Coordinates of C-alpha atoms in Angstrom, one line a residue:
Chain A
D138 CA 2.5 12.7 10.8
Q139 CA 1.0 12.6 7.4
Q140 CA 4.7 12.6 4.5
V141 CA 1.5 11.8 1.9
K142 CA -1.4 13.2 1.5
Q143 CA -4.6 12.8 -0.9
N144 CA -7.0 15.6 -0.2
S145 CA -10.3 14.2 -1.8
P146 CA -11.3 10.8 -0.4
S147 CA -13.4 10.8 -3.2
L148 CA -13.8 11.4 -7.1
S149 CA -17.4 10.6 -9.8
V150 CA -16.5 11.1 -12.7
Q151 CA -18.3 10.2 -16.4
E152 CA -17.6 7.5 -19.0
G153 CA -15.3 9.2 -21.7
R154 CA -14.2 12.2 -19.0
I155 CA -10.6 12.8 -17.6
S156 CA -9.9 11.3 -13.7
I157 CA -7.3 13.4 -12.4
L158 CA -6.1 12.2 -9.1
N159 CA -4.2 14.5 -6.5
C160 CA -1.2 13.6 -4.5
D161 CA 0.8 15.8 -2.4
Y162 CA 4.2 14.7 -0.2
T163 CA 6.0 16.8 2.3
N164 CA 9.9 14.3 2.1
S165 CA 11.9 15.7 0.1
M166 CA 14.0 13.1 0.4
F167 CA 11.5 10.8 -1.1
D168 CA 12.8 10.5 -4.6
Y169 CA 10.0 7.5 -6.2
F170 CA 7.1 7.6 -6.6
L171 CA 4.0 5.3 -7.1
W172 CA 0.2 4.6 -8.1
Y173 CA -1.4 1.6 -6.3
K174 CA -5.3 1.2 -7.6
K175 CA -7.5 -1.3 -5.3
Y176 CA -10.4 -3.1 -5.6
P177 CA -12.9 -3.9 -2.9
A178 CA -11.6 -7.1 -1.0
E179 CA -8.4 -7.2 -2.8
G180 CA -4.6 -6.1 -2.0
P181 CA -3.5 -3.3 -3.5
T182 CA -1.9 -3.7 -6.9
F183 CA 0.3 -1.4 -8.5
L184 CA -0.8 0.7 -11.6
I185 CA 2.5 2.9 -12.6
S186 CA 6.1 5.2 -11.2
I187 CA 7.8 8.3 -11.9
S188 CA 11.3 8.7 -10.8
S189 CA 12.8 12.1 -9.1
I190 CA 14.1 13.3 -12.6
K191 CA 11.3 12.8 -14.6
D192 CA 8.7 15.0 -14.6
K193 CA 6.3 12.6 -17.1
N194 CA 5.0 9.2 -17.1
E195 CA 2.7 7.3 -19.5
D196 CA 1.1 4.0 -20.1
G197 CA -1.7 3.7 -22.2
R198 CA -4.4 5.3 -20.9
F199 CA -2.9 6.8 -17.0
T200 CA -0.2 9.6 -17.5
V201 CA 1.8 10.7 -14.3
F202 CA 3.0 14.2 -14.0
L203 CA 5.3 15.4 -10.7
N204 CA 6.2 18.7 -9.8
K205 CA 8.9 18.4 -7.4
S206 CA 9.2 22.3 -7.0
A207 CA 5.9 21.8 -5.9
K208 CA 5.9 18.2 -4.1
H209 CA 3.0 17.0 -6.4
L210 CA 2.2 14.4 -8.5
S211 CA -1.0 13.6 -10.3
L212 CA -2.6 10.7 -12.0
H213 CA -4.7 11.2 -15.3
I214 CA -6.8 8.9 -16.9
V215 CA -8.3 9.5 -20.4
P216 CA -10.4 8.2 -21.3
S217 CA -12.2 6.7 -17.3
Q218 CA -13.4 2.9 -18.0
P219 CA -15.8 2.3 -15.4
G220 CA -13.8 -0.6 -14.8
D221 CA -11.4 2.4 -13.4
S222 CA -13.4 2.6 -10.3
A223 CA -11.6 2.0 -7.5
V224 CA -9.4 3.3 -4.3
Y225 CA -5.8 4.6 -5.2
F226 CA -3.1 5.0 -3.4
C227 CA -0.6 7.5 -4.1
A228 CA 3.2 6.3 -2.5
A229 CA 6.5 8.1 -1.9
S230 CA 9.6 6.4 -1.4
G231 CA 13.1 7.1 -1.0
N232 CA 15.8 7.3 2.3
N233 CA 14.6 3.9 2.6
D234 CA 11.4 4.8 3.5
M235 CA 7.9 4.4 1.8
R236 CA 5.0 6.3 2.5
F237 CA 1.3 6.2 1.2
G238 CA -1.4 8.8 1.0
A239 CA -4.4 8.4 2.4
G240 CA -6.7 6.8 -0.9
T241 CA -9.2 8.6 -3.3
R242 CA -12.2 6.9 -4.5
L243 CA -12.6 7.2 -7.6
T244 CA -16.1 6.3 -9.1
V245 CA -16.5 5.9 -13.0
K246 CA -20.3 6.3 -14.7
P247 CA -21.0 5.1 -17.1
Chain B
D1060 CA -0.4 -21.3 -6.9
A1061 CA 2.4 -18.7 -7.8
G1062 CA 1.3 -15.8 -5.5
I1063 CA 1.4 -13.9 -2.1
T1064 CA -1.7 -15.8 0.0
Q1065 CA -2.5 -14.4 3.3
S1066 CA -5.0 -16.2 6.3
P1067 CA -7.0 -15.9 7.8
R1068 CA -9.0 -13.4 5.3
Y1069 CA -11.5 -12.6 8.3
K1070 CA -11.0 -12.7 12.0
I1071 CA -13.3 -12.2 14.5
T1072 CA -11.4 -12.5 18.5
E1073 CA -11.4 -10.9 21.5
T1074 CA -9.6 -8.4 23.4
G1075 CA -6.8 -9.7 25.1
R1076 CA -6.2 -12.7 22.8
Q1077 CA -3.3 -13.6 20.7
V1078 CA -3.7 -13.9 16.9
T1079 CA -1.7 -14.3 14.0
L1080 CA -2.4 -13.8 10.8
M1081 CA 0.4 -16.0 8.1
C1082 CA 1.4 -14.7 4.9
H1083 CA 3.3 -17.4 2.1
Q1084 CA 4.8 -16.3 -1.1
T1085 CA 6.2 -18.3 -3.4
W1086 CA 8.6 -15.5 -5.9
S1087 CA 11.2 -16.2 -3.4
H1088 CA 11.4 -12.5 -2.9
S1089 CA 14.4 -11.1 -0.4
Y1090 CA 11.7 -8.4 1.3
M1091 CA 8.4 -9.0 3.2
F1092 CA 6.2 -6.5 4.9
W1093 CA 2.5 -5.8 6.6
Y1094 CA 1.0 -3.1 6.3
R1095 CA -2.4 -2.3 8.1
Q1096 CA -5.3 0.1 6.8
D1097 CA -7.3 2.4 7.6
L1098 CA -9.8 4.9 7.3
G1099 CA -7.9 8.2 6.9
H1100 CA -4.5 6.6 7.1
G1101 CA -3.8 4.5 4.3
L1102 CA -1.6 2.4 4.7
R1103 CA 0.8 2.2 7.5
L1104 CA 3.8 -0.4 7.8
I1105 CA 4.1 -2.7 11.3
Y1106 CA 7.2 -4.5 10.4
Y1107 CA 8.9 -5.4 7.5
S1108 CA 12.0 -7.9 7.0
A1109 CA 15.0 -7.9 4.3
A1110 CA 16.0 -11.7 4.6
A1111 CA 15.0 -14.7 6.7
D1112 CA 15.9 -13.5 10.6
I1113 CA 16.3 -10.4 9.7
T1114 CA 13.4 -8.0 10.5
D1115 CA 13.2 -4.2 11.5
K1116 CA 9.9 -2.2 12.7
G1117 CA 8.5 0.2 10.4
E1118 CA 5.7 3.2 11.4
V1119 CA 3.5 1.5 13.7
P1120 CA 5.3 -1.3 15.0
D1121 CA 3.0 -1.3 18.8
G1122 CA 1.4 -4.3 19.9
Y1123 CA 2.9 -6.5 17.2
V1124 CA 5.6 -9.1 16.4
V1125 CA 6.8 -10.8 13.6
S1126 CA 9.0 -13.8 12.7
R1127 CA 11.1 -14.9 9.9
S1128 CA 12.1 -18.0 9.8
K1129 CA 11.8 -19.1 6.3
T1130 CA 12.0 -17.1 3.0
E1131 CA 8.4 -17.6 2.2
N1132 CA 6.9 -17.3 5.8
F1133 CA 6.7 -13.6 7.1
P1134 CA 3.5 -14.4 10.2
L1135 CA 2.4 -11.7 11.9
T1136 CA 1.3 -12.2 16.1
L1137 CA -0.7 -9.4 18.3
E1138 CA 0.3 -10.7 21.1
S1139 CA -2.5 -8.9 22.9
A1140 CA -5.0 -7.9 21.0
T1141 CA -6.8 -4.4 21.9
R1142 CA -9.9 -3.1 20.1
S1143 CA -7.3 0.0 18.1
Q1144 CA -5.7 -2.6 16.3
T1145 CA -9.2 -3.8 14.1
S1146 CA -8.1 -3.0 11.1
V1147 CA -7.4 -4.9 7.8
Y1148 CA -3.8 -6.3 7.4
F1149 CA -2.1 -6.4 3.9
C1150 CA 1.2 -8.6 3.5
A1151 CA 3.9 -7.4 1.2
S1152 CA 6.8 -9.0 -0.7
S1153 CA 9.3 -7.0 -3.4
R1154 CA 12.4 -8.1 -5.1
T1155 CA 15.0 -5.5 -3.6
G1156 CA 14.4 -3.0 -0.6
S1157 CA 15.7 -0.3 -2.5
S1158 CA 13.9 2.2 -2.6
R1159 CA 14.4 3.4 -6.1
A1160 CA 12.0 0.4 -7.9
N1161 CA 9.9 -1.0 -4.6
V1162 CA 6.8 -1.9 -6.8
L1163 CA 5.4 -4.0 -3.5
T1164 CA 3.3 -6.8 -4.6
F1165 CA 0.6 -6.9 -1.9
G1166 CA -1.3 -10.7 -0.2
A1167 CA -6.0 -10.0 -0.7
G1168 CA -5.5 -8.7 2.9
S1169 CA -6.8 -10.2 6.5
R1170 CA -9.4 -8.4 7.9
L1171 CA -9.5 -8.3 11.9
T1172 CA -12.2 -7.4 13.9
V1173 CA -11.9 -6.8 17.7
L1174 CA -14.5 -7.1 19.5

């Protein structure tokens, strides 16, 4: 059973526009959420995280929003840059468990 | 070099053969993990280790064996490889296994093809 879902396998946006990547989870025990970014032939790298006690966390061009009641989080990238083209994995952790989504491939067109 | 290194980066083997994927980290992180990445499934945990000589199963452990005799090394062995084990394997480490602040650092991956 997939406890963390990223329903959009791919997303294409124009350079300078906003990219919004979505993630849903089912396990209410999850209390910490992370986004990882992965380039081809490399391992995932940590991007940004958020605790369940917050509903927003910002780091430069990247903002993560958490809606606990909907069990939904999203990653906003503003403005998007061609170097942001990568696969983005959402992860949720809690109760000594961590689960990843299937990933969303973001393409930012110049 | 500091970091987490995996070897080999690419491996082709045949069904039934034994394969060992190596993972070495230089941070002295307590926790180490093995994940596999498959299309449509994302990253799934195979095994993890909280310290030397302490290992535990993850989400998809069947067909795999791990050991951790030294803190810095965490090899993953497929004792009799099957085609369903064709995948990209990622080793990761973290300073803490606490789920609250469990930021993982990943290696570059090992792409395994089982014919």
